PDB file of C-alpha atoms in Angstrom:
ATOM      1  CA  MET A  25      30.250 -26.678  30.377  1.00 37.00           C
ATOM      2  CA  ASP A  26      29.944 -24.413  27.355  1.00 46.00           C
ATOM      3  CA  VAL A  27      33.723 -24.043  27.118  1.00 53.00           C
ATOM      4  CA  PRO A  28      34.471 -27.734  26.355  1.00 64.00           C
ATOM      5  CA  ILE A  29      31.622 -27.766  23.817  1.00 69.00           C
ATOM      6  CA  ALA A  30      32.949 -24.658  22.075  1.00 66.00           C
ATOM      7  CA  ALA A  31      36.494 -26.038  22.140  1.00 65.00           C
ATOM      8  CA  ASN A  32      35.289 -29.305  20.639  1.00 71.00           C
ATOM      9  CA  ILE A  33      33.411 -27.499  17.854  1.00 75.00           C
ATOM     10  CA  LEU A  34      36.373 -25.273  16.999  1.00 73.00           C
ATOM     11  CA  GLY A  35      38.765 -28.213  17.242  1.00 69.00           C
ATOM     12  CA  THR A  36      36.595 -30.184  14.818  1.00 75.00           C
ATOM     13  CA  THR A  37      36.498 -27.197  12.474  1.00 79.00           C
ATOM     14  CA  GLY A  38      40.285 -26.999  12.608  1.00 75.00           C
ATOM     15  CA  ALA A  39      40.566 -30.722  11.930  1.00 74.00           C
ATOM     16  CA  VAL A  40      38.298 -30.392   8.898  1.00 80.00           C
ATOM     17  CA  CYS A  41      40.484 -27.569   7.563  1.00 81.00           C
ATOM     18  CA  TRP A  42      43.593 -29.657   8.101  1.00 75.00           C
ATOM     19  CA  SER A  43      41.939 -32.630   6.394  1.00 77.00           C
ATOM     20  CA  ILE A  44      41.177 -30.760   3.161  1.00 85.00           C
ATOM     21  CA  GLN A  45      44.061 -28.276   3.159  1.00 84.00           C
ATOM     22  CA  LEU A  46      46.121 -30.035   0.501  1.00 89.00           C
ATOM     23  CA  LEU A  47      43.245 -30.684  -1.914  1.00 91.00           C
ATOM     24  CA  PRO A  48      43.571 -27.233  -3.610  1.00 89.00           C
ATOM     25  CA  GLN A  49      47.310 -27.805  -4.029  1.00 91.00           C
ATOM     26  CA  ILE A  50      46.745 -31.279  -5.491  1.00 93.00           C
ATOM     27  CA  PHE A  51      44.135 -29.913  -7.901  1.00 92.00           C
ATOM     28  CA  ILE A  52      46.369 -27.025  -9.025  1.00 91.00           C
ATOM     29  CA  ASN A  53      49.295 -29.389  -9.573  1.00 92.00           C
ATOM     30  CA  TYR A  54      47.075 -31.618 -11.704  1.00 93.00           C
ATOM     31  CA  ARG A  55      45.702 -28.708 -13.725  1.00 91.00           C
ATOM     32  CA  ARG A  56      49.144 -27.235 -14.344  1.00 90.00           C
ATOM     33  CA  HIS A  57      50.831 -30.603 -14.894  1.00 91.00           C
ATOM     34  CA  ASN A  58      53.697 -28.953 -13.069  1.00 90.00           C
ATOM     35  CA  THR A  59      54.997 -28.761  -9.502  1.00 90.00           C
ATOM     36  CA  GLU A  60      57.858 -26.336 -10.086  1.00 87.00           C
ATOM     37  CA  GLY A  61      58.496 -24.340  -6.916  1.00 85.00           C
ATOM     38  CA  LEU A  62      56.587 -26.757  -4.690  1.00 88.00           C
ATOM     39  CA  GLN A  63      59.077 -28.403  -2.353  1.00 88.00           C
ATOM     40  CA  ALA A  64      58.881 -32.206  -2.428  1.00 91.00           C
ATOM     41  CA  SER A  65      60.938 -32.294   0.772  1.00 91.00           C
ATOM     42  CA  MET A  66      58.198 -30.293   2.523  1.00 91.00           C
ATOM     43  CA  MET A  67      55.584 -32.881   1.584  1.00 93.00           C
ATOM     44  CA  LEU A  68      57.791 -35.733   2.789  1.00 94.00           C
ATOM     45  CA  LEU A  69      58.481 -33.942   6.078  1.00 94.00           C
ATOM     46  CA  TRP A  70      54.765 -33.363   6.565  1.00 92.00           C
ATOM     47  CA  ALA A  71      53.934 -36.988   5.835  1.00 94.00           C
ATOM     48  CA  THR A  72      56.446 -38.001   8.491  1.00 95.00           C
ATOM     49  CA  ALA A  73      55.086 -35.380  10.916  1.00 92.00           C
ATOM     50  CA  GLY A  74      51.690 -37.049  10.712  1.00 92.00           C
ATOM     51  CA  VAL A  75      53.084 -40.010  12.666  1.00 95.00           C
ATOM     52  CA  PRO A  76      54.047 -38.271  15.956  1.00 94.00           C
ATOM     53  CA  LEU A  77      51.052 -35.945  15.561  1.00 90.00           C
ATOM     54  CA  GLY A  78      48.698 -38.905  15.226  1.00 92.00           C
ATOM     55  CA  VAL A  79      50.328 -40.662  18.165  1.00 94.00           C
ATOM     56  CA  TYR A  80      49.987 -37.557  20.325  1.00 90.00           C
ATOM     57  CA  ASN A  81      46.343 -36.899  19.399  1.00 86.00           C
ATOM     58  CA  ILE A  82      45.302 -40.518  19.912  1.00 92.00           C
ATOM     59  CA  VAL A  83      47.163 -41.209  23.157  1.00 92.00           C
ATOM     60  CA  GLU A  84      46.057 -37.873  24.652  1.00 87.00           C
ATOM     61  CA  GLY A  85      42.456 -38.730  23.781  1.00 83.00           C
ATOM     62  CA  LEU A  86      41.768 -35.602  21.737  1.00 76.00           C
ATOM     63  CA  ASN A  87      38.535 -35.435  19.751  1.00 75.00           C
ATOM     64  CA  VAL A  88      38.015 -37.961  16.977  1.00 79.00           C
ATOM     65  CA  ALA A  89      38.364 -35.362  14.222  1.00 77.00           C
ATOM     66  CA  LEU A  90      41.891 -34.481  15.347  1.00 77.00           C
ATOM     67  CA  ARG A  91      42.849 -38.158  15.522  1.00 84.00           C
ATOM     68  CA  VAL A  92      41.663 -38.795  11.979  1.00 86.00           C
ATOM     69  CA  GLN A  93      43.108 -35.523  10.696  1.00 84.00           C
ATOM     70  CA  ALA A  94      46.691 -36.643  11.351  1.00 88.00           C
ATOM     71  CA  GLN A  95      46.177 -39.722   9.192  1.00 91.00           C
ATOM     72  CA  ILE A  96      44.688 -37.669   6.363  1.00 91.00           C
ATOM     73  CA  LEU A  97      47.619 -35.263   6.613  1.00 90.00           C
ATOM     74  CA  THR A  98      50.060 -38.109   6.025  1.00 94.00           C
ATOM     75  CA  PHE A  99      48.070 -39.532   3.110  1.00 95.00           C
ATOM     76  CA  LEU A 100      47.526 -36.244   1.256  1.00 94.00           C
ATOM     77  CA  SER A 101      51.131 -35.172   1.866  1.00 94.00           C
ATOM     78  CA  LEU A 102      52.325 -38.373   0.228  1.00 96.00           C
ATOM     79  CA  VAL A 103      49.936 -37.866  -2.700  1.00 96.00           C
ATOM     80  CA  THR A 104      51.316 -34.347  -3.201  1.00 95.00           C
ATOM     81  CA  TRP A 105      54.860 -35.693  -2.861  1.00 95.00           C
ATOM     82  CA  ALA A 106      54.063 -38.290  -5.531  1.00 96.00           C
ATOM     83  CA  GLN A 107      52.910 -35.478  -7.834  1.00 95.00           C
ATOM     84  CA  CYS A 108      56.322 -33.844  -7.370  1.00 94.00           C
ATOM     85  CA  LEU A 109      57.933 -37.115  -8.428  1.00 94.00           C
ATOM     86  CA  TYR A 110      55.585 -37.573 -11.381  1.00 95.00           C
ATOM     87  CA  TYR A 111      55.649 -34.042 -12.791  1.00 94.00           C
ATOM     88  CA  GLY A 112      59.092 -32.971 -11.581  1.00 90.00           C
ATOM     89  CA  LYS A 113      61.259 -36.084 -11.794  1.00 90.00           C
ATOM     90  CA  LYS A 114      59.146 -37.799 -14.494  1.00 92.00           C
ATOM     91  CA  TYR A 115      58.569 -40.959 -12.487  1.00 93.00           C
ATOM     92  CA  SER A 116      56.031 -43.405 -13.887  1.00 94.00           C
ATOM     93  CA  ILE A 117      52.591 -43.644 -12.273  1.00 94.00           C
ATOM     94  CA  LYS A 118      53.297 -47.194 -11.118  1.00 94.00           C
ATOM     95  CA  ARG A 119      56.530 -46.104  -9.469  1.00 95.00           C
ATOM     96  CA  CYS A 120      54.792 -43.205  -7.702  1.00 95.00           C
ATOM     97  CA  ILE A 121      51.994 -45.457  -6.429  1.00 95.00           C
ATOM     98  CA  ALA A 122      54.521 -48.024  -5.201  1.00 96.00           C
ATOM     99  CA  ALA A 123      56.433 -45.305  -3.332  1.00 94.00           C
ATOM    100  CA  VAL A 124      53.269 -43.938  -1.668  1.00 95.00           C
ATOM    101  CA  VAL A 125      51.956 -47.370  -0.654  1.00 96.00           C
ATOM    102  CA  SER A 126      55.339 -48.427   0.738  1.00 96.00           C
ATOM    103  CA  LEU A 127      55.670 -45.294   2.852  1.00 96.00           C
ATOM    104  CA  LEU A 128      52.062 -45.528   4.050  1.00 95.00           C
ATOM    105  CA  LEU A 129      52.661 -49.074   5.286  1.00 96.00           C
ATOM    106  CA  LEU A 130      55.965 -48.114   6.913  1.00 96.00           C
ATOM    107  CA  LEU A 131      54.651 -44.976   8.633  1.00 95.00           C
ATOM    108  CA  GLY A 132      51.425 -46.713   9.630  1.00 94.00           C
ATOM    109  CA  GLY A 133      53.354 -49.534  11.280  1.00 96.00           C
ATOM    110  CA  ILE A 134      55.582 -47.100  13.160  1.00 96.00           C
ATOM    111  CA  GLU A 135      52.589 -45.080  14.372  1.00 96.00           C
ATOM    112  CA  THR A 136      50.740 -48.183  15.564  1.00 95.00           C
ATOM    113  CA  GLY A 137      53.758 -49.374  17.523  1.00 96.00           C
ATOM    114  CA  LEU A 138      54.288 -45.955  19.096  1.00 96.00           C
ATOM    115  CA  ILE A 139      50.636 -45.709  20.154  1.00 95.00           C
ATOM    116  CA  PHE A 140      50.846 -48.943  22.132  1.00 95.00           C
ATOM    117  CA  ALA A 141      54.229 -47.980  23.613  1.00 95.00           C
ATOM    118  CA  LEU A 142      53.159 -44.493  24.685  1.00 95.00           C
ATOM    119  CA  ARG A 143      49.930 -45.727  26.216  1.00 94.00           C
ATOM    120  CA  ILE A 144      52.033 -47.944  28.471  1.00 94.00           C
ATOM    121  CA  ALA A 145      54.309 -44.991  29.255  1.00 92.00           C
ATOM    122  CA  LYS A 146      51.320 -42.804  30.096  1.00 90.00           C
ATOM    123  CA  ARG A 147      49.945 -45.405  32.513  1.00 91.00           C
ATOM    124  CA  ARG A 148      53.321 -45.304  34.235  1.00 91.00           C
ATOM    125  CA  ASP A 149      53.094 -41.485  34.502  1.00 89.00           C
ATOM    126  CA  LEU A 150      55.990 -40.888  32.106  1.00 89.00           C
ATOM    127  CA  GLU A 151      55.578 -37.478  30.514  1.00 87.00           C
ATOM    128  CA  TRP A 152      58.694 -37.173  28.344  1.00 90.00           C
ATOM    129  CA  PRO A 153      57.511 -39.529  25.542  1.00 91.00           C
ATOM    130  CA  MET A 154      54.460 -37.332  24.894  1.00 89.00           C
ATOM    131  CA  ILE A 155      56.601 -34.202  25.020  1.00 88.00           C
ATOM    132  CA  LEU A 156      58.917 -35.824  22.482  1.00 92.00           C
ATOM    133  CA  MET A 157      55.985 -36.550  20.122  1.00 91.00           C
ATOM    134  CA  ALA A 158      54.772 -32.944  20.353  1.00 86.00           C
ATOM    135  CA  VAL A 159      58.224 -31.479  19.765  1.00 87.00           C
ATOM    136  CA  LEU A 160      58.948 -33.906  16.923  1.00 91.00           C
ATOM    137  CA  SER A 161      55.708 -33.194  15.072  1.00 88.00           C
ATOM    138  CA  ALA A 162      56.095 -29.416  15.515  1.00 84.00           C
ATOM    139  CA  SER A 163      59.695 -29.580  14.314  1.00 89.00           C
ATOM    140  CA  LEU A 164      58.870 -31.633  11.214  1.00 91.00           C
ATOM    141  CA  LEU A 165      55.924 -29.418  10.268  1.00 87.00           C
ATOM    142  CA  ALA A 166      58.000 -26.277  10.784  1.00 87.00           C
ATOM    143  CA  ALA A 167      60.933 -27.714   8.838  1.00 90.00           C
ATOM    144  CA  GLY A 168      58.612 -28.384   5.903  1.00 87.00           C
ATOM    145  CA  VAL A 169      57.397 -24.779   5.810  1.00 87.00           C
ATOM    146  CA  LEU A 170      60.903 -23.415   6.385  1.00 88.00           C
ATOM    147  CA  ARG A 171      62.005 -25.279   3.245  1.00 85.00           C
ATOM    148  CA  HIS A 172      59.751 -22.878   1.329  1.00 82.00           C
ATOM    149  CA  TYR A 173      61.290 -19.917   3.156  1.00 87.00           C
ATOM    150  CA  TRP A 174      64.646 -20.877   1.671  1.00 87.00           C
ATOM    151  CA  ASP A 175      63.085 -21.049  -1.802  1.00 84.00           C
ATOM    152  CA  ILE A 176      61.518 -17.608  -1.233  1.00 86.00           C
ATOM    153  CA  TYR A 177      64.911 -16.225  -0.184  1.00 86.00           C
ATOM    154  CA  VAL A 178      66.662 -17.660  -3.253  1.00 86.00           C
ATOM    155  CA  HIS A 179      64.060 -16.654  -5.850  1.00 83.00           C
ATOM    156  CA  ARG A 180      62.625 -13.542  -4.152  1.00 84.00           C
ATOM    157  CA  THR A 181      59.105 -14.781  -4.862  1.00 83.00           C
ATOM    158  CA  VAL A 182      56.620 -17.327  -3.541  1.00 82.00           C
ATOM    159  CA  ARG A 183      56.589 -20.113  -6.131  1.00 82.00           C
ATOM    160  CA  GLY A 184      54.439 -23.135  -6.716  1.00 79.00           C
ATOM    161  CA  ILE A 185      52.482 -23.160  -3.472  1.00 81.00           C
ATOM    162  CA  SER A 186      48.729 -22.514  -3.420  1.00 79.00           C
ATOM    163  CA  PHE A 187      47.634 -19.647  -1.212  1.00 82.00           C
ATOM    164  CA  ILE A 188      44.252 -21.362  -0.824  1.00 83.00           C
ATOM    165  CA  PHE A 189      46.132 -24.289   0.704  1.00 85.00           C
ATOM    166  CA  VAL A 190      48.106 -21.912   2.938  1.00 82.00           C
ATOM    167  CA  GLY A 191      44.948 -20.108   4.053  1.00 84.00           C
ATOM    168  CA  ILE A 192      43.043 -23.297   4.894  1.00 85.00           C
ATOM    169  CA  ASP A 193      46.025 -24.712   6.750  1.00 80.00           C
ATOM    170  CA  ALA A 194      46.502 -21.510   8.753  1.00 81.00           C
ATOM    171  CA  ALA A 195      42.786 -21.487   9.602  1.00 81.00           C
ATOM    172  CA  GLY A 196      43.070 -25.090  10.769  1.00 77.00           C
ATOM    173  CA  ASP A 197      45.973 -24.142  13.017  1.00 75.00           C
ATOM    174  CA  LEU A 198      44.038 -21.209  14.449  1.00 77.00           C
ATOM    175  CA  PHE A 199      40.880 -23.199  15.208  1.00 75.00           C
ATOM    176  CA  SER A 200      42.851 -26.117  16.650  1.00 70.00           C
ATOM    177  CA  LEU A 201      44.719 -23.875  19.099  1.00 69.00           C
ATOM    178  CA  VAL A 202      41.658 -23.513  21.324  1.00 64.00           C
ATOM    179  CA  SER A 203      40.955 -27.232  21.604  1.00 59.00           C
ATOM    180  CA  VAL A 204      44.328 -28.619  22.651  1.00 61.00           C
ATOM    181  CA  ASP A 205      46.647 -28.442  25.635  1.00 60.00           C
ATOM    182  CA  VAL A 206      49.891 -26.486  25.914  1.00 67.00           C
ATOM    183  CA  LEU A 207      51.950 -28.983  23.917  1.00 67.00           C
ATOM    184  CA  GLY A 208      49.304 -29.082  21.211  1.00 67.00           C
ATOM    185  CA  MET A 209      49.397 -25.293  21.055  1.00 73.00           C
ATOM    186  CA  VAL A 210      53.122 -25.500  20.345  1.00 73.00           C
ATOM    187  CA  ILE A 211      52.447 -27.779  17.374  1.00 72.00           C
ATOM    188  CA  TYR A 212      49.701 -25.691  15.793  1.00 73.00           C
ATOM    189  CA  GLY A 213      50.978 -22.283  16.887  1.00 78.00           C
ATOM    190  CA  THR A 214      54.438 -22.752  15.387  1.00 78.00           C
ATOM    191  CA  GLU A 215      53.048 -23.552  11.971  1.00 77.00           C
ATOM    192  CA  LEU A 216      50.487 -20.748  12.124  1.00 80.00           C
ATOM    193  CA  VAL A 217      53.242 -18.180  12.664  1.00 83.00           C
ATOM    194  CA  LEU A 218      55.255 -19.576   9.740  1.00 84.00           C
ATOM    195  CA  TRP A 219      52.242 -19.482   7.404  1.00 80.00           C
ATOM    196  CA  ILE A 220      51.587 -15.869   8.322  1.00 85.00           C
ATOM    197  CA  GLY A 221      55.163 -15.199   7.252  1.00 86.00           C
ATOM    198  CA  VAL A 222      54.527 -16.886   3.888  1.00 85.00           C
ATOM    199  CA  PHE A 223      51.481 -14.655   3.375  1.00 82.00           C
ATOM    200  CA  VAL A 224      53.594 -11.589   4.140  1.00 86.00           C
ATOM    201  CA  CYS A 225      56.246 -12.736   1.644  1.00 85.00           C
ATOM    202  CA  GLY A 226      53.586 -13.384  -0.977  1.00 83.00           C
ATOM    203  CA  PHE A 227      52.191  -9.886  -0.481  1.00 84.00           C
ATOM    204  CA  ALA A 228      55.637  -8.289  -0.693  1.00 84.00           C
ATOM    205  CA  PHE A 229      57.171 -10.343  -3.526  1.00 82.00           C
ATOM    206  CA  ASN A 230      54.132 -11.298  -5.616  1.00 80.00           C
ATOM    207  CA  PHE A 231      51.231  -8.913  -5.125  1.00 81.00           C
ATOM    208  CA  LEU A 232      52.954  -5.523  -4.745  1.00 82.00           C
ATOM    209  CA  PRO A 233      55.202  -5.963  -7.850  1.00 81.00           C
ATOM    210  CA  TRP A 234      52.149  -6.938  -9.893  1.00 80.00           C
ATOM    211  CA  ILE A 235      50.302  -3.826  -8.721  1.00 83.00           C
ATOM    212  CA  ALA A 236      53.319  -1.698  -9.648  1.00 81.00           C
ATOM    213  CA  GLU A 237      53.562  -3.306 -13.087  1.00 80.00           C
ATOM    214  CA  ARG A 238      49.855  -2.844 -13.770  1.00 81.00           C
ATOM    215  CA  SER A 239      49.994   0.814 -12.720  1.00 82.00           C
ATOM    216  CA  ARG A 240      52.740   1.503 -15.297  1.00 80.00           C
ATOM    217  CA  LYS A 241      50.757   0.086 -18.205  1.00 73.00           C
ATOM    218  CA  GLU A 242      48.490   2.199 -20.378  1.00 52.00           C
ATOM    219  CA  PRO A 243      44.832   1.129 -20.122  1.00 56.00           C
ATOM    220  CA  SER A 244      44.685   0.378 -23.838  1.00 49.00           C
ATOM    221  CA  GLN A 245      42.883  -2.513 -25.456  1.00 45.00           C
ATOM    222  CA  GLU A 246      46.149  -4.295 -26.217  1.00 46.00           C
ATOM    223  CA  THR A 247      47.403  -4.154 -22.644  1.00 44.00           C
ATOM    224  CA  GLN A 248      44.165  -4.996 -20.854  1.00 46.00           C
ATOM    225  CA  ILE A 249      44.318  -8.427 -19.275  1.00 43.00           C
ATOM    226  CA  SER A 250      41.289 -10.591 -18.686  1.00 43.00           C
ATOM    227  CA  LEU A 251      40.750 -12.314 -15.364  1.00 38.00           C
ATOM    228  CA  HIS A 252      41.806 -15.759 -16.565  1.00 41.00           C
ATOM    229  CA  GLU A 253      45.102 -14.320 -17.920  1.00 42.00           C
ATOM    230  CA  MET A 254      46.074 -12.734 -14.616  1.00 41.00           C
ATOM    231  CA  PRO A 255      49.128 -14.266 -12.948  1.00 45.00           C
ATOM    232  CA  SER A 256      47.880 -16.627 -10.309  1.00 44.00           C
ATOM    233  CA  SER A 257      49.900 -15.021  -7.545  1.00 40.00           C
ATOM    234  CA  THR A 258      47.972 -11.764  -7.897  1.00 34.00           C
ATOM    235  CA  SER A 259      44.680 -13.431  -7.117  1.00 39.00           C
ATOM    236  CA  VAL A 260      46.188 -14.418  -3.753  1.00 37.00           C
ATOM    237  CA  PHE A 261      44.814 -17.893  -4.431  1.00 41.00           C
ATOM    238  CA  ARG A 262      47.865 -19.586  -5.854  1.00 42.00           C
ATOM    239  CA  THR A 263      51.349 -18.670  -7.028  1.00 47.00           C
ATOM    240  CA  ALA A 264      52.611 -18.835 -10.552  1.00 47.00           C
ATOM    241  CA  SER A 265      54.762 -21.762 -11.573  1.00 48.00           C
ATOM    242  CA  GLY A 266      58.021 -21.346 -13.427  1.00 49.00           C
ATOM    243  CA  SER A 267      56.374 -22.342 -16.707  1.00 47.00           C
ATOM    244  CA  ASP A 268      53.723 -19.636 -16.195  1.00 50.00           C
ATOM    245  CA  VAL A 269      56.482 -17.050 -15.819  1.00 46.00           C
ATOM    246  CA  VAL A 270      58.183 -18.218 -19.012  1.00 44.00           C
ATOM    247  CA  THR A 271      54.869 -18.099 -20.892  1.00 45.00           C
ATOM    248  CA  ARG A 272      54.124 -14.555 -19.755  1.00 45.00           C
ATOM    249  CA  ARG A 273      57.611 -13.434 -20.736  1.00 43.00           C
ATOM    250  CA  GLY A 274      57.088 -14.976 -24.156  1.00 49.00           C
ATOM    251  CA  HIS A 275      53.832 -13.033 -24.570  1.00 46.00           C
ATOM    252  CA  ARG A 276      55.567  -9.761 -23.665  1.00 43.00           C
ATOM    253  CA  GLN A 277      58.436 -10.427 -26.090  1.00 47.00           C
ATOM    254  CA  SER A 278      56.015 -11.271 -28.886  1.00 44.00           C
TER     255      SER A 278
END
């Protein structure tokens, strides 16, 4: 009896992590007024992934936190996507809001229809629709993260993405693994592995070069850097945007 209780607690903890994961990224985007390096396609893929994930969690009767978490994932992904449009493509606020609302209504309608359809399929002992939802959500979530892998390969650095966001999301995946069935483990486990890879890339391409650069500098008053001037990637909290890189280069040249 203790096992279901523990699984429910950990599953709820994972759902909470997944519900707030994008808030650090949204805040950093707002503070920077820049989303360079953050992949808008990732956010759109994640918003879409929230539909089959929500359908799966609801129809399978998983705990309430996991059911709600999928809806929050879609909403916050669309908000982050709208920031990419606003800061990156210079869309107006009204246009961004219209795009988010339109997609929320569309995705919400699709999810509602699928929930009713898959409940009927489940009563008829059809398993393949639920398998399809699990595979589809895992594929969309993984495709979103893999979009950043391509950016890392091209630029040889981890750009634009908040490591706080990555850490919270990975923690949510880890906690959720113990509270779901085998198909659910595929969804959360796939993304967890990909996020671990992003952390490894951040350590190799962002943190180690910074350590090497700092070790070459003389500890003089002119070269000492205060905490707030440190490149964000070195704090392992968030990565530096393209504008940050340009600014630092300008300081070195001057």
